[in-house]
Coordinates of C-alpha atoms in Angstrom, one line a residue:
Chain F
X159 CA 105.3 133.0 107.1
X160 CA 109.1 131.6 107.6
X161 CA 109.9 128.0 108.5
X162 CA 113.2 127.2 109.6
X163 CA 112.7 123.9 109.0
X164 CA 114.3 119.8 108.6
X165 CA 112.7 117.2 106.5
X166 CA 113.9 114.8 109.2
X167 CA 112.6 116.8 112.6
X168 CA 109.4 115.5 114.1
X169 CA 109.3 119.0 116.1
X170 CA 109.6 121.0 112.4
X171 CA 107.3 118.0 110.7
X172 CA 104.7 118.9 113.7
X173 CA 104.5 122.6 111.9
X174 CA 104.3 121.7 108.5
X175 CA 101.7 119.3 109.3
X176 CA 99.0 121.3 111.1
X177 CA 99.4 124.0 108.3
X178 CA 98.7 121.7 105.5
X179 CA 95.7 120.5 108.0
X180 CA 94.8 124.1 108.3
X181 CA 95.3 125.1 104.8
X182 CA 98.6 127.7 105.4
X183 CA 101.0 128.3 103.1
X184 CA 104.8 127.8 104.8
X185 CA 107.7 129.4 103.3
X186 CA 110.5 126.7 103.6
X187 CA 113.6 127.4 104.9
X188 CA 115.7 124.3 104.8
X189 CA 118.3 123.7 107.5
X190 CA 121.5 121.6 107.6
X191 CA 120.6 120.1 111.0
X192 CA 122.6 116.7 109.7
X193 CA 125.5 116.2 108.9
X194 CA 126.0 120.1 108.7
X195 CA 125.1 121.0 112.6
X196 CA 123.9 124.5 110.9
X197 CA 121.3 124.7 113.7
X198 CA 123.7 125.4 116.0
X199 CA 125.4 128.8 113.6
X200 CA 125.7 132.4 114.4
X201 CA 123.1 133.2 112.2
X202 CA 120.4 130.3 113.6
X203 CA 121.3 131.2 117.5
X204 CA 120.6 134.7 117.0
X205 CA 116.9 133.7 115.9
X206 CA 116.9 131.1 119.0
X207 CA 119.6 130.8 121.3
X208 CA 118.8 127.5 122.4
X209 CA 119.7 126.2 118.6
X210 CA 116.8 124.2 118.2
X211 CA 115.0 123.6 115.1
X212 CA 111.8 124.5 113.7
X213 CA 111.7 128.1 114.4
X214 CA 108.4 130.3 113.3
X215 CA 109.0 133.9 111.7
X216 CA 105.6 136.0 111.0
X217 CA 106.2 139.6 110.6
X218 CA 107.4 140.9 114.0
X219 CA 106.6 137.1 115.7
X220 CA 109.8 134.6 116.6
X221 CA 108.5 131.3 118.0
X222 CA 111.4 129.0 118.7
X223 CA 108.2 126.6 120.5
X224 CA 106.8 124.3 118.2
X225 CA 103.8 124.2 120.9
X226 CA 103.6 127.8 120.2
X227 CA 103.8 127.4 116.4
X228 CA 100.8 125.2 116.4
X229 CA 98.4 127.3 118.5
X230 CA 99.3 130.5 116.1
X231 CA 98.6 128.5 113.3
X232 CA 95.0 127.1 114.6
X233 CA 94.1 130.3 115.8
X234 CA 94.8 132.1 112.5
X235 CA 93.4 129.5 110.4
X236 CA 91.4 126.9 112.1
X237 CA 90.1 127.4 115.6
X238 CA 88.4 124.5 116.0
X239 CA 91.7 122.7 116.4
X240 CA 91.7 124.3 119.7
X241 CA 88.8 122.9 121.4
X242 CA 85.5 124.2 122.2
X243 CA 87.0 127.1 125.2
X244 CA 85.6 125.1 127.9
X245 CA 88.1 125.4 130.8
X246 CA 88.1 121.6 131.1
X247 CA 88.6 121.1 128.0
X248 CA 91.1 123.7 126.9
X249 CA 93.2 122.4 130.4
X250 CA 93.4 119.0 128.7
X251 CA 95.0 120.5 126.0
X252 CA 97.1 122.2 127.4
X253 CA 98.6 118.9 129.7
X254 CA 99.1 117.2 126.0
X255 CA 100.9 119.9 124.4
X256 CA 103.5 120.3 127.8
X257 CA 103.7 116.9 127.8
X258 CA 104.5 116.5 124.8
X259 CA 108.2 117.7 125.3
X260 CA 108.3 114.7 126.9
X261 CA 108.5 112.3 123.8
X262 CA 110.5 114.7 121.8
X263 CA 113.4 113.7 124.9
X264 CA 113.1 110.2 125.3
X265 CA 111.6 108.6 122.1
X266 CA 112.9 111.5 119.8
X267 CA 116.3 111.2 121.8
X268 CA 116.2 107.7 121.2
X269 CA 115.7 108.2 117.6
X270 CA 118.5 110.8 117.5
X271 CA 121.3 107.9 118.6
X272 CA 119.7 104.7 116.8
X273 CA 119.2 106.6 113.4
X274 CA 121.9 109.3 113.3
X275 CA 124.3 108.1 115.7
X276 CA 124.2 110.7 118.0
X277 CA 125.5 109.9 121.7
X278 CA 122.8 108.9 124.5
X279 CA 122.1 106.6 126.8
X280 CA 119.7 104.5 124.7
X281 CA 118.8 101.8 127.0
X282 CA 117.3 104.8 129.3
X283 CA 116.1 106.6 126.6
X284 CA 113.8 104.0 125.3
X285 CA 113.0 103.5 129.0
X286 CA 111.5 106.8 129.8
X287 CA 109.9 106.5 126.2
X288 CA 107.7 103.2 127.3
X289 CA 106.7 104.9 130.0
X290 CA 105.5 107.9 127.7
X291 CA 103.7 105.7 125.7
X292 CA 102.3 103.8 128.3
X293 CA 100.4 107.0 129.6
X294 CA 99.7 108.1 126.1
X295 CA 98.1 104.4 125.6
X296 CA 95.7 104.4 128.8
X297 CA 94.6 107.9 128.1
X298 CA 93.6 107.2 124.2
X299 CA 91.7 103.8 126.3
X300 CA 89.9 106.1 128.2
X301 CA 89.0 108.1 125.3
X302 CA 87.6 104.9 123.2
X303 CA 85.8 104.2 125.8
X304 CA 83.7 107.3 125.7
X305 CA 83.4 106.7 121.9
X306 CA 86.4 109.3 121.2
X307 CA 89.9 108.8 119.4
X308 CA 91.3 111.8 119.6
X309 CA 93.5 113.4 122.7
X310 CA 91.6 115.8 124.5
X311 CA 88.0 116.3 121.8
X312 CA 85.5 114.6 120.0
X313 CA 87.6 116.1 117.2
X314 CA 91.5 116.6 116.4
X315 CA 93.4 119.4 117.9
X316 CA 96.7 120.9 118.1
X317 CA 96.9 118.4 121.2
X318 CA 96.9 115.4 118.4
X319 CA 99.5 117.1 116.4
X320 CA 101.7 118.0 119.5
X321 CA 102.3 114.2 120.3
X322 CA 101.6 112.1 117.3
X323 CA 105.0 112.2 115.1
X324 CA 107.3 111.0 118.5
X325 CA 104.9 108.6 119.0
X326 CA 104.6 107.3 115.0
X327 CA 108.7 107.4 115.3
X328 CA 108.8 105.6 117.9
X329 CA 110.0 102.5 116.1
X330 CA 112.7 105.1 114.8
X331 CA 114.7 104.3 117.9
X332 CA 114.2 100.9 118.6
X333 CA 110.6 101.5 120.6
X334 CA 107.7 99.1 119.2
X335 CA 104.2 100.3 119.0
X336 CA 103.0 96.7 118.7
X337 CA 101.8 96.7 122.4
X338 CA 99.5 99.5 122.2
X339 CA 96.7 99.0 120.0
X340 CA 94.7 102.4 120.7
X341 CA 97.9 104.6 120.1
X342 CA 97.6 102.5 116.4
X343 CA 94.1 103.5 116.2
X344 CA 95.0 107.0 117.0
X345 CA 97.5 107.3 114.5
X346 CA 95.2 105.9 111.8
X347 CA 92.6 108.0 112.5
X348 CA 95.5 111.1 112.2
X349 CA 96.6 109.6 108.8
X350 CA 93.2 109.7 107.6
X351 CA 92.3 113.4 108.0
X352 CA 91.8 115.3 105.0
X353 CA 95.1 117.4 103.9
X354 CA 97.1 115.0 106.1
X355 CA 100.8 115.1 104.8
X356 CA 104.0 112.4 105.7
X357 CA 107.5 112.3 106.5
X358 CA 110.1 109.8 106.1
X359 CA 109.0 107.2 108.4
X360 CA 105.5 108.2 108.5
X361 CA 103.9 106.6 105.6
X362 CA 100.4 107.9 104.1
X363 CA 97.4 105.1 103.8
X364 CA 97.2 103.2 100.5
X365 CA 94.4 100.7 100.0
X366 CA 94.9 98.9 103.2
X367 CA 91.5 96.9 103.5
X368 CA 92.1 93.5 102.1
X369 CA 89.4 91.6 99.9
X370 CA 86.7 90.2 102.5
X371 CA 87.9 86.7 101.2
X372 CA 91.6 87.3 101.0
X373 CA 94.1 85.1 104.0
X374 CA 96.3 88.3 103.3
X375 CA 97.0 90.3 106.4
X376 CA 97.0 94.0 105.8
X377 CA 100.6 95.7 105.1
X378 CA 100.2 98.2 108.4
X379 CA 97.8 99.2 110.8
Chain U
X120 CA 130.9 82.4 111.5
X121 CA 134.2 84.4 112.5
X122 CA 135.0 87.6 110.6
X123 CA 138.5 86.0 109.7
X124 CA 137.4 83.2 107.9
X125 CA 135.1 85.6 105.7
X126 CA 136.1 86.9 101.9
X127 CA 134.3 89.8 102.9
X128 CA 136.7 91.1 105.9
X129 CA 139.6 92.2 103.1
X130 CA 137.0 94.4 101.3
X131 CA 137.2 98.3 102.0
X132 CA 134.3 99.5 103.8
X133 CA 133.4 103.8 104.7
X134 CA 134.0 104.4 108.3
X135 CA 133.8 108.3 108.5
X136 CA 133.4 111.5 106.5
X137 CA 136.7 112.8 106.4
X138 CA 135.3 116.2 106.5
X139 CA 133.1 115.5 109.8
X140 CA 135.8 113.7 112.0
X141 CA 135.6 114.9 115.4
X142 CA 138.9 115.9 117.2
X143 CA 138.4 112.9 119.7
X144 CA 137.9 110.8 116.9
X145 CA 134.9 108.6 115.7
X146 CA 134.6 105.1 117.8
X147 CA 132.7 103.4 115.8
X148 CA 132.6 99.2 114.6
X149 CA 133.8 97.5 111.6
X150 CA 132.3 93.6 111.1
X151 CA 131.8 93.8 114.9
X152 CA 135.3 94.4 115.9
X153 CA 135.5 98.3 117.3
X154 CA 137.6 100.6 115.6
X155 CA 138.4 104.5 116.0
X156 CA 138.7 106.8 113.3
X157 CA 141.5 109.6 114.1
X158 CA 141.5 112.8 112.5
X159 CA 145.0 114.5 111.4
X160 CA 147.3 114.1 108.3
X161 CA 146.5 111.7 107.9
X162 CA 143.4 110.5 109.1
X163 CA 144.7 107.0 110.7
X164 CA 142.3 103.9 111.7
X165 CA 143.1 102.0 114.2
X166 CA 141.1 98.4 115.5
X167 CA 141.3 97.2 119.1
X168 CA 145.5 96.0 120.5
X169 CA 146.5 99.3 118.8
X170 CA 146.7 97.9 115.4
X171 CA 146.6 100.3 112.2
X172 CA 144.2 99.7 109.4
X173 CA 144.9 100.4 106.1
X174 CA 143.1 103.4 105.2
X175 CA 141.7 105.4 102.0
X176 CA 140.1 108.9 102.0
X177 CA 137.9 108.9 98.9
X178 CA 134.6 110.3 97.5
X179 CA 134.4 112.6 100.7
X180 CA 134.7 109.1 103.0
X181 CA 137.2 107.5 105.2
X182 CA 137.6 103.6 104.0
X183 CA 139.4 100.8 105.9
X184 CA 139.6 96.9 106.0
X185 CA 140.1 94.6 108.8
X186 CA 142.0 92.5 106.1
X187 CA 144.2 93.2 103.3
X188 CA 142.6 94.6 100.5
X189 CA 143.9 92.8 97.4
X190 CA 143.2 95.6 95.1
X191 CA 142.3 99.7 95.6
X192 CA 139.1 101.1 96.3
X193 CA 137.2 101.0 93.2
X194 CA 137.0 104.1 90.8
X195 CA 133.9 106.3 90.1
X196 CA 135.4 108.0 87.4
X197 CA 132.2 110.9 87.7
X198 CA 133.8 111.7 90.9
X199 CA 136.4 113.7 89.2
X200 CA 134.6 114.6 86.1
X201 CA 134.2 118.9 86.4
X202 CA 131.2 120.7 87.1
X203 CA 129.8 118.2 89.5
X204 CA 128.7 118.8 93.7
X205 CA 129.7 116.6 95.3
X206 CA 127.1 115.8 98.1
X207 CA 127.8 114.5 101.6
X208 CA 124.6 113.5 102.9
X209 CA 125.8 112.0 106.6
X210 CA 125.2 108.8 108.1
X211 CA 122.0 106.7 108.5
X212 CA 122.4 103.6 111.1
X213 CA 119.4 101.1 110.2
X214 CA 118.5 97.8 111.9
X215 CA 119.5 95.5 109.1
X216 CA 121.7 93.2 107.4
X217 CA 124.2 95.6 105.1
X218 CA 123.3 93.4 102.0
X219 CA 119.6 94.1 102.5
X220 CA 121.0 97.9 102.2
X221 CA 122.4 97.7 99.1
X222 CA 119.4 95.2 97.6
X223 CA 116.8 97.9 98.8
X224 CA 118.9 100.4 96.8
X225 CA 118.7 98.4 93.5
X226 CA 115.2 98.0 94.1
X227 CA 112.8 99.5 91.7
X228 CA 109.9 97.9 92.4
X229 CA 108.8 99.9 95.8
X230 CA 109.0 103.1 94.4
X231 CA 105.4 104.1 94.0
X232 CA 104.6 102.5 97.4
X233 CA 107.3 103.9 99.7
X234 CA 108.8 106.6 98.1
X235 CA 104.9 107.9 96.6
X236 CA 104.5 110.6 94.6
X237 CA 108.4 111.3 94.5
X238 CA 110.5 108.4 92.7
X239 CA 107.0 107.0 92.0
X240 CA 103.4 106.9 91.4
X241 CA 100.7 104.4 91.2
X242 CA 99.2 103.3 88.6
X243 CA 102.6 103.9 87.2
X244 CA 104.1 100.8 88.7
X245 CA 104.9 98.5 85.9
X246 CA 109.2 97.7 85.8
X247 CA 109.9 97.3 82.1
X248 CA 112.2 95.1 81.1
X249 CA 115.7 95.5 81.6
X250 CA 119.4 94.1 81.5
X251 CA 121.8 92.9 84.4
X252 CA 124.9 91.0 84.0
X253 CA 127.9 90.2 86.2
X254 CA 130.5 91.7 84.1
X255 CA 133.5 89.0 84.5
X256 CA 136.8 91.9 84.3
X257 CA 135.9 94.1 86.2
X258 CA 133.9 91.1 88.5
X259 CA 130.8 93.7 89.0
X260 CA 127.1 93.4 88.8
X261 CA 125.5 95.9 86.8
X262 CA 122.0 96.6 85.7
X263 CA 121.3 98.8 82.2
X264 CA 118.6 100.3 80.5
X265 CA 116.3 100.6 83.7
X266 CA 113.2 103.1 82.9
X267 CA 110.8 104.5 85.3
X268 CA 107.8 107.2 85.4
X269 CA 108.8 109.5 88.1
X270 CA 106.6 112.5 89.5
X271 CA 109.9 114.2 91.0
X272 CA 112.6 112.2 90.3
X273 CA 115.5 114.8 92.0
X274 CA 115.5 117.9 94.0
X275 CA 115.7 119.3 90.3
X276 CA 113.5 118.3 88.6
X277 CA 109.9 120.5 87.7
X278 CA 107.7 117.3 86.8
X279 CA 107.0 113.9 86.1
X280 CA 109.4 111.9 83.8
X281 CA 110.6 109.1 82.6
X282 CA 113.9 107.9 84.4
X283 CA 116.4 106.0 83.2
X284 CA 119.3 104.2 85.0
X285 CA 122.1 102.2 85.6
X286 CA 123.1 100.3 88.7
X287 CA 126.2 99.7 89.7
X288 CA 127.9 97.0 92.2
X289 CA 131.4 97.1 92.3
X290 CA 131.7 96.0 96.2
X291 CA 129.5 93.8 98.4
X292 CA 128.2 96.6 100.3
X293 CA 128.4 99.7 97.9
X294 CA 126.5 100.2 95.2
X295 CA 126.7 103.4 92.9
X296 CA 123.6 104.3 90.8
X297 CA 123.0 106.5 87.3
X298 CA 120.1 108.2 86.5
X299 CA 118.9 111.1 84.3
X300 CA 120.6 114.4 84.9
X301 CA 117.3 116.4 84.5
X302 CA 119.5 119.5 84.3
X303 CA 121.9 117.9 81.5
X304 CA 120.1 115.7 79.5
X305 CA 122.3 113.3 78.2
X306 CA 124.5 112.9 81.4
X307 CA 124.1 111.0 84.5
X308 CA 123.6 112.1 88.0
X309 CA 125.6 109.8 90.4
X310 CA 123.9 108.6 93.5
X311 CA 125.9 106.2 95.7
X312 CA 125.5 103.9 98.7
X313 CA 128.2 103.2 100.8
X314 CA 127.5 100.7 103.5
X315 CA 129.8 100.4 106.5
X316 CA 128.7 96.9 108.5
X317 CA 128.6 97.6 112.2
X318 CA 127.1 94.0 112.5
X319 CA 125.5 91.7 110.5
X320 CA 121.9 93.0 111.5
X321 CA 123.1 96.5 112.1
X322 CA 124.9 98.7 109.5
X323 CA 125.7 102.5 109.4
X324 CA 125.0 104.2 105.9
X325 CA 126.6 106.8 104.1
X326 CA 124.8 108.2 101.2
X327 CA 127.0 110.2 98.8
X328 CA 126.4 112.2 95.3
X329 CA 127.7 114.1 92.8
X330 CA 125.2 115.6 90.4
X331 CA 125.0 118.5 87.8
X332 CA 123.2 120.7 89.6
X333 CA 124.0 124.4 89.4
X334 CA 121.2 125.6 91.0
X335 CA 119.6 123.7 94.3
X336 CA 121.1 124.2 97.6
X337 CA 123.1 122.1 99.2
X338 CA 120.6 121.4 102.1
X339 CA 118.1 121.2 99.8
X340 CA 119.9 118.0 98.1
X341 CA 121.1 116.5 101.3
X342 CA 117.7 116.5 102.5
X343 CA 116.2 115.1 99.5
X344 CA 118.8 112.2 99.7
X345 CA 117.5 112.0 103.7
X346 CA 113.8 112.2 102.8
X347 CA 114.2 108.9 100.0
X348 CA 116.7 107.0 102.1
X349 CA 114.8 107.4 105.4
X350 CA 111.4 106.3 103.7
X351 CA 113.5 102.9 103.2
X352 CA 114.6 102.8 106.7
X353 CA 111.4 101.6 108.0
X354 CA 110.5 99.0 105.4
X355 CA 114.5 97.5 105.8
X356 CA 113.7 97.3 109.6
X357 CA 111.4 95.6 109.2
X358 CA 112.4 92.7 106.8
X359 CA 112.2 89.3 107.4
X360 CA 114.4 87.2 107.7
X361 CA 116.9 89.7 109.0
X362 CA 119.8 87.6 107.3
X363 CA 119.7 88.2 103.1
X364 CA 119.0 84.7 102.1
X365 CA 120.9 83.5 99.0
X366 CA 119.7 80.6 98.2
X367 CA 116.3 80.2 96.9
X368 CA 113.6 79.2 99.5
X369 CA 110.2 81.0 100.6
X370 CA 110.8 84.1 98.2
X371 CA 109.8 84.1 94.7
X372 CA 111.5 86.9 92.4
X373 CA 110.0 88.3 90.0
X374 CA 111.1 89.9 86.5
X375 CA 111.8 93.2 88.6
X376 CA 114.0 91.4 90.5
X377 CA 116.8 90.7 88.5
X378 CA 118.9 93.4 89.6
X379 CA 118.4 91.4 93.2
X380 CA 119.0 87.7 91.8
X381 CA 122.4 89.1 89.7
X382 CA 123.6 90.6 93.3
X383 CA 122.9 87.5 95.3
X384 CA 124.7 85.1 92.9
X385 CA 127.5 87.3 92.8
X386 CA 127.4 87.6 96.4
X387 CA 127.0 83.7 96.8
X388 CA 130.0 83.2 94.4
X389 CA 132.8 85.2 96.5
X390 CA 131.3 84.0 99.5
X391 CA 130.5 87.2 100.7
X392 CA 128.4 86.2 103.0
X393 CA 128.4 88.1 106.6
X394 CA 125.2 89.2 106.6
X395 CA 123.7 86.4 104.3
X396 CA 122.1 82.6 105.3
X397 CA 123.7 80.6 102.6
X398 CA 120.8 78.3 103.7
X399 CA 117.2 79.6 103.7
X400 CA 114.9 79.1 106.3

């Protein structure tokens, strides 16, 4: 199975991520997205015309979807990241994975002009970002409440993976996550799943918990 | 403090790669003041009321100076050494002082905690002892016989080794580094870090390289350079006080640290100071 894929993209990271998670084997492709623009070649369009990056090849399967690419890879490998079949269930996530879009615009096209220089309206941007995370924030409340603290489970899903690395980057472009504290606890509890890989700006756990007698304050949450 | 009263503003600073200039040109900012980088032969610079800036195309990079530059750019002789790529890696803009740029650089220290399992390891952590020195004639700092246990210390290498460098800082906000060529034993890989300050808590960065490597692709080494240098970007957002103090206050350095301590005295001694509190607090 092909990746088209850049250490930098949250979209491609999402990929790589849920296949470590469900123990597949990628074969990299790497893609000079920046400085190089080699997303947008002859040779890249004709995979996916709209010149986006990751892009999926299995066999006779394209996906140019990242959504796509995470729901092949559950289903081949590990279906239980897809939720028990319930239509209530599989409904919710299927709201977070076309929601998730969402972030990759506003807090991944915030990221794309704070970090790379890349023109946008970042004042907007970040705008339309807060408002994401707002929503993601009083849904993962809701969740806690029920004694949950994943998306749309009492377990991970592809739903998790769909939204989590625009959130984590959100501080990428200039968006804090200091005002929402179950988005933190959400991300933590992501980090902490066995097989659970990083990217620059997405740091793994080290040995966070501080001695019980230590005035230290933890390095992150 | 105004840019004109500053030492720093008749340094040369990287503006542009001259290989990814636009046709409209790059607006961009130079020690706050906005500047745009035009592309044709040759590549001109021009700052706000029309005025041209000196300009130098070198190392794949466009380098002006809102001042008068008393002397060239300086020299990497490696640059023209044959049988070296020569990497353009693109630019990075981080929220922070340009000075904390080029001290994270000639930091060793954080290795096996940001950059994990790559230019580091724990329990590997320990920074042996090593040399720095201002050199007075060519008015440099510069940091020798630097080892370090690496798991993978470049896109080439197979397995863990031990490291060696040598730091470089021939400019307030460049710094070039040397490091085990694990294709040529016996030679150095260059790794720079060209710093253009938009502000002096904002700065654009433009990592550049020229390495013995016949056999890694060239994405593959840009995004290797990307992967370490964006690992830092969340740690230098995120240090406090945003300013690089140079005089001693709250921080404590440690052995490790010299590289740091040789760079701020330097830095305290030309007065090269936007981006610095000269008084900590």
């Amino acid at each position: 199975m092909i990746l088209y894929d850049y250490i930098l993209s949250p979209d491609a990271y999402k990929v790589r991520l849920m296949a470590a998670l469900a123990g597949v084997k990628l074969d990299l492709r790497a893609v000079d997205v920046h400085p190089g623009r080699e997303h947008e070649s002859e040779p890249l369009r004709a995979l996916n015309p709209a010149g986006s990056i990751p892009i999926l090849i299995d066999g006779d399967l394209i996906l140019t979807e990242s959504a796509a690419m995470l729901v092949y890879l559950a289903r081949l490998a590990a279906p239980e990241w897809l939720g028990d079949g319930d239509a209530a269930g599989g409904a919710r996530i299927q709201q977070w994975l076309s929601f998730s879009p969402r972030l990759t615009d506003h807090l991944g096209g915030a990221r794309a002009t704070e970090m790379l220089a890349e023109p946008g309206d970042l004042p907007a941007l970040q705008q339309a970002g807060i408002i994401d995370l707002r929503q993601l924030e009083a849904a993962l409340i809701e969740r806690r409440i029920e004694g949950q603290c994943f998306l749309a489970a009492d377990r991970p899903t592809v739903a998790d993976i769909a939204c989590f690395p625009y959130a984590a980057l959100a501080p990428d472009g200039g968006v804090s996550l200091d005002p929402y504290p179950s988005i933190r606890l959400w991300m933590r509890a992501i980090r902490m799943l066995p097989g659970f890989i990083e990217m620059p700006g997405i740091h793994r756990l080290h040995e966070l918990k501080p001695e019980p007698l230590s005035t230290e304050t933890p390095e992150t949450v | 403090m105004t840019t004109s009263s500053q030492p720093m503003i008749d340094q040369w600073y990287p503006v542009a790669l001259a290989s990814q200039l636009p046709p409209e040109g790059r607006a961009t900012q130079l020690m706050g003041a906005p500047i745009v980088v035009l592309p044709g032969e040759p590549i001109r610079v021009v700052a706000g009321g029309g005025r041209d800036l000196p300009v130098t195309v070198r190392y794949g990079h466009v380098w002006t100076s809102l001042g008068e530059p008393s002397k060239e750019l300086f020299d990497i002789p490696e640059a023209d050494q044959p049988g070296r790529r020569l990497v353009e890696v693109g630019v990075v803009r981080v929220r922070c002082s340009p000075l904390r740029a080029v001290e994270n650089f000639l930091d060793i220290a954080h290795f096996p905690f940001v950059h994990t399992d790559i230019l580091g390891a724990e329990p590997h952590t320990e920074v042996g002892k090593y040399d720095v020195e201002i050199r007075e004639e060519e008015d440099e700092v510069w940091a020798t016989k630097v080892q370090f246990y690496q798991p993978q210390a470049a896109k080439s290498a197979t397995g863990g080794i031990t490291t060696d460098y040598m730091y470089r800082v021939p400019a307030p906000t460049s710094s070039v580094l040397y490091k085990t060529c694990p294709a040529r034993p016996g030679d150095w890989d260059v790794i720079t870090l060209f710093v253009q300050p938009l502000t002096e808590e904002l700065c654009d960065v433009w990592p550049w390289m020229a390495l013995f490597d016949d056999e890694t692709p060239t994405t593959d080494l840009i995004h290797f350079q990307q992967m370490i240098f964006l690992q830092d970007r969340s740690i230098l957002e995120n240090q406090i006080p945003r300013l690089l103090p140079l005089d001693p206050g709250r921080e404590i350095p440690t052995r490790a640290d010299l590289t740091s301590v040789a760079y701020r005295r330097w830095l305290k001694r030309h007065l090269f100071t936007y981006g610095a509190q000269l008084v900590a607090q």
